mmCIF file of C-alpha atoms in Angstrom:
data_model
loop_
_atom_site.group_PDB
_atom_site.id
_atom_site.type_symbol
_atom_site.label_atom_id
_atom_site.label_comp_id
_atom_site.label_asym_id
_atom_site.label_seq_id
_atom_site.Cartn_x
_atom_site.Cartn_y
_atom_site.Cartn_z
ATOM 1 C CA UNK A 156 -0.101 0.131 -0.113
ATOM 2 C CA UNK A 157 1.393 3.410 -0.957
ATOM 3 C CA UNK A 158 0.786 6.009 1.728
ATOM 4 C CA UNK A 159 -0.437 9.605 0.951
ATOM 5 C CA UNK A 160 2.338 12.389 1.908
ATOM 6 C CA UNK A 161 1.844 14.826 4.360
ATOM 7 C CA UNK A 162 0.929 18.058 2.641
ATOM 8 C CA UNK A 163 3.104 21.228 3.252
ATOM 9 C CA UNK A 164 0.576 22.688 5.516
ATOM 10 C CA UNK A 165 -0.388 19.391 7.216
ATOM 11 C CA UNK A 166 -0.448 19.667 11.010
ATOM 12 C CA UNK A 167 -2.216 17.997 13.870
ATOM 13 C CA UNK A 168 -4.798 20.653 13.652
ATOM 14 C CA UNK A 169 -6.226 18.949 10.541
ATOM 15 C CA UNK A 170 -7.858 16.819 13.029
ATOM 16 C CA UNK A 171 -11.270 18.448 13.978
ATOM 17 C CA UNK A 172 -11.590 19.915 17.367
ATOM 18 C CA UNK A 173 -8.055 20.614 18.182
ATOM 19 C CA UNK A 174 -6.213 23.998 18.680
ATOM 20 C CA UNK A 175 -2.532 24.219 19.366
ATOM 21 C CA UNK A 176 -0.729 27.280 20.944
ATOM 22 C CA UNK A 177 2.852 28.144 21.984
ATOM 23 C CA UNK A 178 4.480 30.471 24.513
ATOM 24 C CA UNK A 179 8.301 31.069 24.037
ATOM 25 C CA UNK A 180 10.315 32.890 26.559
ATOM 26 C CA UNK A 181 11.821 36.135 25.529
ATOM 27 C CA UNK A 182 14.698 35.652 28.182
ATOM 28 C CA UNK A 183 16.028 32.037 27.369
ATOM 29 C CA UNK A 184 15.559 29.431 24.809
ATOM 30 C CA UNK A 185 12.646 27.531 26.318
ATOM 31 C CA UNK A 186 8.808 27.582 26.414
ATOM 32 C CA UNK A 187 5.722 25.430 26.380
ATOM 33 C CA UNK A 188 3.114 24.154 23.789
ATOM 34 C CA UNK A 189 -0.567 23.448 24.627
ATOM 35 C CA UNK A 190 -2.931 21.346 22.603
ATOM 36 C CA UNK A 191 -6.603 22.225 23.564
ATOM 37 C CA UNK A 192 -9.499 19.821 23.160
ATOM 38 C CA UNK A 193 -11.961 21.738 25.396
ATOM 39 C CA UNK A 194 -15.096 19.561 24.863
ATOM 40 C CA UNK A 195 -13.122 16.449 25.903
ATOM 41 C CA UNK A 196 -11.056 13.749 24.005
ATOM 42 C CA UNK A 197 -10.313 10.077 24.851
ATOM 43 C CA UNK A 198 -6.669 9.734 25.626
ATOM 44 C CA UNK A 199 -4.000 7.356 26.353
ATOM 45 C CA UNK A 200 -0.242 7.465 26.806
ATOM 46 C CA UNK A 201 2.942 5.260 26.541
ATOM 47 C CA UNK A 202 6.298 6.302 28.247
ATOM 48 C CA UNK A 203 9.142 4.458 26.883
ATOM 49 C CA UNK A 204 12.222 6.694 28.063
ATOM 50 C CA UNK A 205 13.623 5.679 31.497
ATOM 51 C CA UNK A 206 14.017 9.401 32.630
ATOM 52 C CA UNK A 207 10.482 11.119 32.070
ATOM 53 C CA UNK A 208 9.044 14.115 33.560
ATOM 54 C CA UNK A 209 5.247 13.929 33.404
ATOM 55 C CA UNK A 210 1.848 14.685 35.164
ATOM 56 C CA UNK A 211 -1.534 12.754 35.125
ATOM 57 C CA UNK A 212 -0.067 9.880 33.005
ATOM 58 C CA UNK A 213 -1.354 7.346 35.526
ATOM 59 C CA UNK A 214 -5.040 8.750 35.134
ATOM 60 C CA UNK A 215 -4.755 7.680 31.534
ATOM 61 C CA UNK A 216 -4.382 3.980 32.121
ATOM 62 C CA UNK A 217 -7.234 2.067 30.466
ATOM 63 C CA UNK A 218 -8.402 0.769 33.901
ATOM 64 C CA UNK A 219 -8.625 4.126 35.558
ATOM 65 C CA UNK A 220 -11.903 5.999 35.794
ATOM 66 C CA UNK A 221 -11.579 9.416 34.141
ATOM 67 C CA UNK A 222 -12.475 8.959 30.414
ATOM 68 C CA UNK A 223 -11.610 12.400 28.847
ATOM 69 C CA UNK A 224 -8.949 14.959 29.048
ATOM 70 C CA UNK A 225 -9.322 18.698 28.118
ATOM 71 C CA UNK A 226 -5.808 19.519 27.235
ATOM 72 C CA UNK A 227 -2.298 18.094 26.888
ATOM 73 C CA UNK A 228 0.813 20.262 27.821
ATOM 74 C CA UNK A 229 4.358 19.779 26.400
ATOM 75 C CA UNK A 230 6.906 21.966 28.042
ATOM 76 C CA UNK A 231 10.431 22.853 28.235
ATOM 77 C CA UNK A 232 12.090 23.629 31.834
ATOM 78 C CA UNK A 233 12.521 19.915 32.896
ATOM 79 C CA UNK A 234 10.275 19.218 35.999
ATOM 80 C CA UNK A 235 9.887 22.995 36.855
ATOM 81 C CA UNK A 236 8.035 23.160 33.576
ATOM 82 C CA UNK A 237 5.152 21.066 34.694
ATOM 83 C CA UNK A 238 3.997 23.988 36.774
ATOM 84 C CA UNK A 239 2.773 25.343 33.348
ATOM 85 C CA UNK A 240 -0.051 22.896 33.346
ATOM 86 C CA UNK A 241 -1.521 24.849 36.303
ATOM 87 C CA UNK A 242 -2.068 27.962 34.026
ATOM 88 C CA UNK A 243 -3.736 25.531 31.608
ATOM 89 C CA UNK A 244 -6.192 24.323 34.191
ATOM 90 C CA UNK A 245 -6.935 27.959 35.267
ATOM 91 C CA UNK A 246 -7.576 28.976 31.661
ATOM 92 C CA UNK A 247 -10.001 25.940 31.058
ATOM 93 C CA UNK A 248 -11.822 26.501 34.297
ATOM 94 C CA UNK A 249 -12.388 30.306 33.608
ATOM 95 C CA UNK A 250 -14.353 28.880 30.443
ATOM 96 C CA UNK A 251 -16.290 26.331 32.343
ATOM 97 C CA UNK A 252 -14.294 23.367 30.850
ATOM 98 C CA UNK A 253 -13.499 20.259 32.785
ATOM 99 C CA UNK A 254 -14.726 17.187 34.443
ATOM 100 C CA UNK A 255 -18.035 17.785 36.437
ATOM 101 C CA UNK A 256 -17.446 16.656 40.027
ATOM 102 C CA UNK A 257 -20.507 17.776 42.071
ATOM 103 C CA UNK A 258 -20.680 21.628 41.859
ATOM 104 C CA UNK A 259 -16.951 21.931 40.619
ATOM 105 C CA UNK A 260 -15.118 21.458 37.407
ATOM 106 C CA UNK A 261 -11.633 20.043 37.304
ATOM 107 C CA UNK A 262 -9.934 20.298 33.889
ATOM 108 C CA UNK A 263 -7.769 17.344 33.129
ATOM 109 C CA UNK A 264 -4.547 18.335 31.781
ATOM 110 C CA UNK A 265 -1.742 15.584 31.332
ATOM 111 C CA UNK A 266 1.766 16.890 30.655
ATOM 112 C CA UNK A 267 5.177 16.002 29.997
ATOM 113 C CA UNK A 268 8.504 17.840 29.790
ATOM 114 C CA UNK A 269 11.955 18.076 28.095
ATOM 115 C CA UNK A 270 15.151 18.786 29.587
ATOM 116 C CA UNK A 271 16.562 22.109 28.244
ATOM 117 C CA UNK A 272 18.070 23.786 31.248
ATOM 118 C CA UNK A 273 21.741 23.671 29.684
ATOM 119 C CA UNK A 274 20.634 25.792 26.855
ATOM 120 C CA UNK A 275 21.135 29.532 27.362
ATOM 121 C CA UNK A 276 22.469 31.746 30.576
ATOM 122 C CA UNK A 277 19.986 31.163 33.150
ATOM 123 C CA UNK A 278 18.536 27.840 33.836
ATOM 124 C CA UNK A 279 16.228 29.294 36.718
ATOM 125 C CA UNK A 280 14.186 30.664 33.694
ATOM 126 C CA UNK A 281 11.533 28.116 32.928
ATOM 127 C CA UNK A 282 7.859 27.901 31.857
ATOM 128 C CA UNK A 283 5.313 28.497 34.627
ATOM 129 C CA UNK A 284 1.734 28.977 35.079
ATOM 130 C CA UNK A 285 1.473 32.281 33.520
ATOM 131 C CA UNK A 286 3.187 30.686 30.476
ATOM 132 C CA UNK A 287 0.553 27.726 30.221
ATOM 133 C CA UNK A 288 -2.139 30.324 30.395
ATOM 134 C CA UNK A 289 -0.491 32.448 27.661
ATOM 135 C CA UNK A 290 -0.141 29.398 25.312
ATOM 136 C CA UNK A 291 -3.752 28.822 25.693
ATOM 137 C CA UNK A 292 -4.431 32.365 24.660
ATOM 138 C CA UNK A 293 -2.480 31.918 21.670
ATOM 139 C CA UNK A 294 -4.064 28.558 20.726
ATOM 140 C CA UNK A 295 -5.415 28.389 17.207
ATOM 141 C CA UNK A 296 -7.168 25.937 14.659
ATOM 142 C CA UNK A 297 -4.520 26.976 12.202
ATOM 143 C CA UNK A 298 -1.292 24.935 11.673
ATOM 144 C CA UNK A 299 1.113 25.676 14.484
ATOM 145 C CA UNK A 300 4.399 27.327 14.108
ATOM 146 C CA UNK A 301 6.976 24.868 14.017
ATOM 147 C CA UNK A 302 10.868 24.778 14.861
ATOM 148 C CA UNK A 303 12.446 26.761 17.747
ATOM 149 C CA UNK A 304 9.096 27.889 19.171
ATOM 150 C CA UNK A 305 7.188 26.795 22.471
ATOM 151 C CA UNK A 306 8.483 23.478 23.954
ATOM 152 C CA UNK A 307 10.821 23.308 21.078
ATOM 153 C CA UNK A 308 12.736 26.756 21.905
ATOM 154 C CA UNK A 309 15.458 24.964 23.706
ATOM 155 C CA UNK A 310 15.236 21.535 22.180
ATOM 156 C CA UNK A 311 18.557 19.790 20.909
ATOM 157 C CA UNK A 312 19.413 16.640 19.206
ATOM 158 C CA UNK A 313 22.541 14.616 19.009
ATOM 159 C CA UNK A 314 23.935 14.800 22.500
ATOM 160 C CA UNK A 315 25.357 11.102 22.867
ATOM 161 C CA UNK A 316 28.779 12.598 22.322
ATOM 162 C CA UNK A 317 28.482 15.479 24.707
ATOM 163 C CA UNK A 318 26.573 18.798 24.448
ATOM 164 C CA UNK A 319 29.206 20.512 22.728
ATOM 165 C CA UNK A 320 28.482 18.305 19.727
ATOM 166 C CA UNK A 321 24.796 18.610 19.559
ATOM 167 C CA UNK A 322 22.435 20.352 16.982
ATOM 168 C CA UNK A 323 19.210 22.096 17.269
ATOM 169 C CA UNK A 324 15.772 20.280 17.467
ATOM 170 C CA UNK A 325 12.352 21.783 17.693
ATOM 171 C CA UNK A 326 8.646 21.256 17.309
ATOM 172 C CA UNK A 327 7.194 19.517 14.242
ATOM 173 C CA UNK A 328 3.860 18.607 13.218
ATOM 174 C CA UNK A 329 2.303 16.573 10.123
ATOM 175 C CA UNK A 330 -1.131 14.989 9.154
ATOM 176 C CA UNK A 331 -2.203 12.126 7.006
ATOM 177 C CA UNK A 332 -5.598 11.588 5.356
ATOM 178 C CA UNK A 333 -7.163 8.541 4.110
ATOM 179 C CA UNK A 334 -10.722 8.976 2.988
ATOM 180 C CA UNK A 335 -12.356 10.868 6.051
ATOM 181 C CA UNK A 336 -9.788 9.498 8.357
ATOM 182 C CA UNK A 337 -7.303 12.002 9.639
ATOM 183 C CA UNK A 338 -4.195 11.166 11.823
ATOM 184 C CA UNK A 339 -2.039 13.888 12.921
ATOM 185 C CA UNK A 340 1.168 14.377 15.104
ATOM 186 C CA UNK A 341 2.675 17.002 17.209
ATOM 187 C CA UNK A 342 6.405 16.291 18.239
ATOM 188 C CA UNK A 343 8.892 18.137 20.188
ATOM 189 C CA UNK A 344 12.418 16.725 18.897
ATOM 190 C CA UNK A 345 14.813 16.661 21.839
ATOM 191 C CA UNK A 346 16.650 13.389 21.272
ATOM 192 C CA UNK A 347 19.762 12.030 22.832
ATOM 193 C CA UNK A 348 20.443 10.392 19.402
ATOM 194 C CA UNK A 349 20.669 11.132 15.758
ATOM 195 C CA UNK A 350 17.792 11.952 13.487
ATOM 196 C CA UNK A 351 17.414 9.917 10.250
ATOM 197 C CA UNK A 352 14.831 10.026 7.150
ATOM 198 C CA UNK A 353 13.284 6.616 7.300
ATOM 199 C CA UNK A 354 12.439 6.860 3.728
ATOM 200 C CA UNK A 355 16.144 6.326 2.790
ATOM 201 C CA UNK A 356 18.069 6.115 6.053
ATOM 202 C CA UNK A 357 19.804 9.331 5.352
ATOM 203 C CA UNK A 358 21.397 11.102 8.467
ATOM 204 C CA UNK A 359 19.553 14.636 8.718
ATOM 205 C CA UNK A 360 20.808 15.845 12.033
ATOM 206 C CA UNK A 361 22.623 14.724 15.240
ATOM 207 C CA UNK A 362 26.115 14.716 16.822
ATOM 208 C CA UNK A 363 28.543 16.631 15.006
ATOM 209 C CA UNK A 364 32.033 15.647 13.794
ATOM 210 C CA UNK A 365 35.095 17.935 13.595
ATOM 211 C CA UNK A 366 33.684 19.449 10.420
ATOM 212 C CA UNK A 367 30.349 20.403 12.338
ATOM 213 C CA UNK A 368 28.178 18.259 10.105
ATOM 214 C CA UNK A 369 26.299 15.139 11.576
ATOM 215 C CA UNK A 370 28.845 12.391 12.198
ATOM 216 C CA UNK A 371 26.689 9.231 12.505
ATOM 217 C CA UNK A 372 27.016 8.381 16.215
ATOM 218 C CA UNK A 373 26.181 4.847 16.187
ATOM 219 C CA UNK A 374 28.858 4.063 13.554
ATOM 220 C CA UNK A 375 31.292 6.220 15.404
ATOM 221 C CA UNK A 376 30.645 4.390 18.707
ATOM 222 C CA UNK A 377 31.011 0.880 17.039
ATOM 223 C CA UNK A 378 34.373 1.980 15.679
ATOM 224 C CA UNK A 379 35.626 2.765 19.270
ATOM 225 C CA UNK A 380 34.852 6.368 19.888
ATOM 226 C CA UNK A 381 34.557 6.858 23.535
ATOM 227 C CA UNK A 382 31.342 8.234 25.177
ATOM 228 C CA UNK A 383 32.001 11.405 27.413
ATOM 229 C CA UNK A 384 31.827 10.731 31.111
ATOM 230 C CA UNK A 385 29.286 12.540 33.275
ATOM 231 C CA UNK A 386 25.753 12.196 33.935
ATOM 232 C CA UNK A 387 23.287 12.615 31.168
ATOM 233 C CA UNK A 388 20.177 11.225 32.843
ATOM 234 C CA UNK A 389 17.028 13.197 31.783
ATOM 235 C CA UNK A 390 19.076 15.361 29.563
ATOM 236 C CA UNK A 391 17.007 14.226 26.349
ATOM 237 C CA UNK A 392 13.474 13.290 25.863
ATOM 238 C CA UNK A 393 11.402 13.539 22.477
ATOM 239 C CA UNK A 394 7.779 14.035 23.182
ATOM 240 C CA UNK A 395 4.799 13.427 20.927
ATOM 241 C CA UNK A 396 1.143 13.527 20.497
ATOM 242 C CA UNK A 397 -0.847 11.725 18.069
ATOM 243 C CA UNK A 398 -4.602 12.503 17.438
ATOM 244 C CA UNK A 399 -7.257 11.149 15.007
ATOM 245 C CA UNK A 400 -11.121 11.792 14.365
ATOM 246 C CA UNK A 401 -11.659 8.057 14.483
ATOM 247 C CA UNK A 402 -13.367 6.700 17.609
ATOM 248 C CA UNK A 403 -11.222 5.090 20.308
ATOM 249 C CA UNK A 404 -11.598 3.571 23.687
ATOM 250 C CA UNK A 405 -9.058 4.531 26.304
ATOM 251 C CA UNK A 406 -7.399 1.023 25.567
ATOM 252 C CA UNK A 407 -7.442 1.870 22.001
ATOM 253 C CA UNK A 408 -5.688 5.101 22.698
ATOM 254 C CA UNK A 409 -3.175 3.625 24.664
ATOM 255 C CA UNK A 410 -2.361 0.968 21.869
ATOM 256 C CA UNK A 411 -2.219 3.737 19.352
ATOM 257 C CA UNK A 412 0.288 5.452 21.629
ATOM 258 C CA UNK A 413 2.485 2.372 21.825
ATOM 259 C CA UNK A 414 2.446 1.972 17.970
ATOM 260 C CA UNK A 415 3.386 5.531 17.480
ATOM 261 C CA UNK A 416 6.662 4.975 19.189
ATOM 262 C CA UNK A 417 7.690 2.949 16.054
ATOM 263 C CA UNK A 418 7.784 6.451 14.346
ATOM 264 C CA UNK A 419 10.366 7.473 16.957
ATOM 265 C CA UNK A 420 12.290 4.226 16.313
ATOM 266 C CA UNK A 421 12.423 4.736 12.519
ATOM 267 C CA UNK A 422 13.740 8.461 12.771
ATOM 268 C CA UNK A 423 15.785 8.677 15.963
ATOM 269 C CA UNK A 424 18.770 6.321 16.706
ATOM 270 C CA UNK A 425 19.449 5.514 19.475
ATOM 271 C CA UNK A 426 16.000 6.148 21.116
ATOM 272 C CA UNK A 427 14.216 5.143 24.544
ATOM 273 C CA UNK A 428 17.560 5.190 26.256
ATOM 274 C CA UNK A 429 18.276 5.484 29.951
ATOM 275 C CA UNK A 430 18.833 9.125 29.470
ATOM 276 C CA UNK A 431 15.579 9.889 27.764
ATOM 277 C CA UNK A 432 12.123 10.420 28.814
ATOM 278 C CA UNK A 433 10.364 9.584 25.541
ATOM 279 C CA UNK A 434 6.683 9.928 25.889
ATOM 280 C CA UNK A 435 3.710 9.850 23.437
ATOM 281 C CA UNK A 436 0.151 10.779 24.054
ATOM 282 C CA UNK A 437 -2.772 9.601 21.798
ATOM 283 C CA UNK A 438 -6.304 10.970 21.649
ATOM 284 C CA UNK A 439 -9.536 10.725 19.744
ATOM 285 C CA UNK A 440 -11.746 13.745 19.208
ATOM 286 C CA UNK A 441 -14.795 11.638 18.170
ATOM 287 C CA UNK A 442 -17.720 12.113 20.385
ATOM 288 C CA UNK A 443 -19.428 9.303 22.217
ATOM 289 C CA UNK A 444 -21.349 7.261 19.862
ATOM 290 C CA UNK A 445 -19.997 9.095 16.740
ATOM 291 C CA UNK A 446 -19.500 6.328 13.997
ATOM 292 C CA UNK A 447 -19.091 8.762 11.111
ATOM 293 C CA UNK A 448 -15.457 7.817 10.875
ATOM 294 C CA UNK A 449 -14.539 4.210 11.107
ATOM 295 C CA UNK A 450 -10.794 3.038 10.593
ATOM 296 C CA UNK A 451 -9.323 -0.466 10.659
ATOM 297 C CA UNK A 452 -7.011 -0.579 13.762
ATOM 298 C CA UNK A 453 -4.161 -1.918 11.545
ATOM 299 C CA UNK A 454 -4.329 1.288 9.207
ATOM 300 C CA UNK A 455 -4.751 3.529 12.134
ATOM 301 C CA UNK A 456 -1.474 2.293 13.712
ATOM 302 C CA UNK A 457 0.266 2.342 10.368
ATOM 303 C CA UNK A 458 -0.574 5.965 9.939
ATOM 304 C CA UNK A 459 0.289 6.859 13.506
ATOM 305 C CA UNK A 460 3.715 5.593 13.200
ATOM 306 C CA UNK A 461 4.357 7.188 9.767
ATOM 307 C CA UNK A 462 3.110 10.619 10.793
ATOM 308 C CA UNK A 463 5.064 10.621 13.916
ATOM 309 C CA UNK A 464 8.164 9.961 11.925
ATOM 310 C CA UNK A 465 7.314 12.873 9.581
ATOM 311 C CA UNK A 466 6.678 15.160 12.379
ATOM 312 C CA UNK A 467 10.067 14.263 13.707
ATOM 313 C CA UNK A 468 11.835 15.347 10.657
ATOM 314 C CA UNK A 469 9.619 18.654 10.476
ATOM 315 C CA UNK A 470 10.989 19.526 13.950
ATOM 316 C CA UNK A 471 14.529 19.448 12.896
ATOM 317 C CA UNK A 472 14.181 20.938 9.482
ATOM 318 C CA UNK A 473 12.264 23.936 10.657
ATOM 319 C CA UNK A 474 14.587 24.557 13.679
ATOM 320 C CA UNK A 475 16.599 27.732 13.894
ATOM 321 C CA UNK A 476 20.223 27.461 15.270
ATOM 322 C CA UNK A 477 21.517 28.970 18.459
ATOM 323 C CA UNK A 478 25.274 30.092 19.107
ATOM 324 C CA UNK A 479 27.162 26.713 19.284
ATOM 325 C CA UNK A 480 24.112 24.851 18.377
ATOM 326 C CA UNK A 481 23.625 24.859 14.419
ATOM 327 C CA UNK A 482 20.403 23.794 12.938
ATOM 328 C CA UNK A 483 20.041 21.624 9.730
ATOM 329 C CA UNK A 484 18.987 24.580 7.605
ATOM 330 C CA UNK A 485 22.251 26.309 8.319
ATOM 331 C CA UNK A 486 24.447 23.404 7.214
ATOM 332 C CA UNK A 487 26.017 23.662 3.619
#
């Protein structure tokens, strides 16, 4: 089967009912990105990295009670960035969105963070509640900005040979459509490993050699190049959201998140390491009882992995470089 290609403007916002907004710090390369689904969406999650920073992921387990979320937050700032989810909750509550619990409403906002504290001069500048609120204010149904914005402002790739050889990562989004079925992805590419184009295996970005171009870290290590000493735990993490208009149960959304990790594995090498917090959320915007869009689970999984890999490539190709952190677009 030949897959349709993601159009140049394809994004996760092609899935009906979703809006995306960014907040980018003017003081340091960091920020946060929010995906709003105010009317509620069934969601699941799969955490593969060994050093994750997350919030409300246990709630998404299929056996747990709450069925729908109202937003997802992806943030820089390491564990400090989880504070931005409080601002997203406040924004939703002011508009009367959330899970009804007696007389109260509780917006459900799972979140995950990347480590970007080493980028820029002041690691104490991190996304906070005000940043999360501002990202909601900026949210739009239009295709979101990509590259060095929001949670991707301080994202980097190719850190396995040391931070001094890294390159710039960023936010990427893509979508695929088969008939009425739409599957979209939003990814924050902050990988320890290199980025490859799964179409031909070509090295796109990653740890740099002495000529400042991507080296191919796996081959370098196999040839005996030493790993740098020092702690790297939590210094990476690629985050993703996969969304569809096809109906899903919580178990189905969880399985879709698991399959979408194949897109990371095709485009990032190495991935899911002890220093990564790689996490993918999956959600369905279909309303309860909606049967307008039906999808074979095999096709849905195939599209989810494919669109995730496409979004990874978009994230590095649209990034802008920083001093000492060149971007793919700047290499000649």
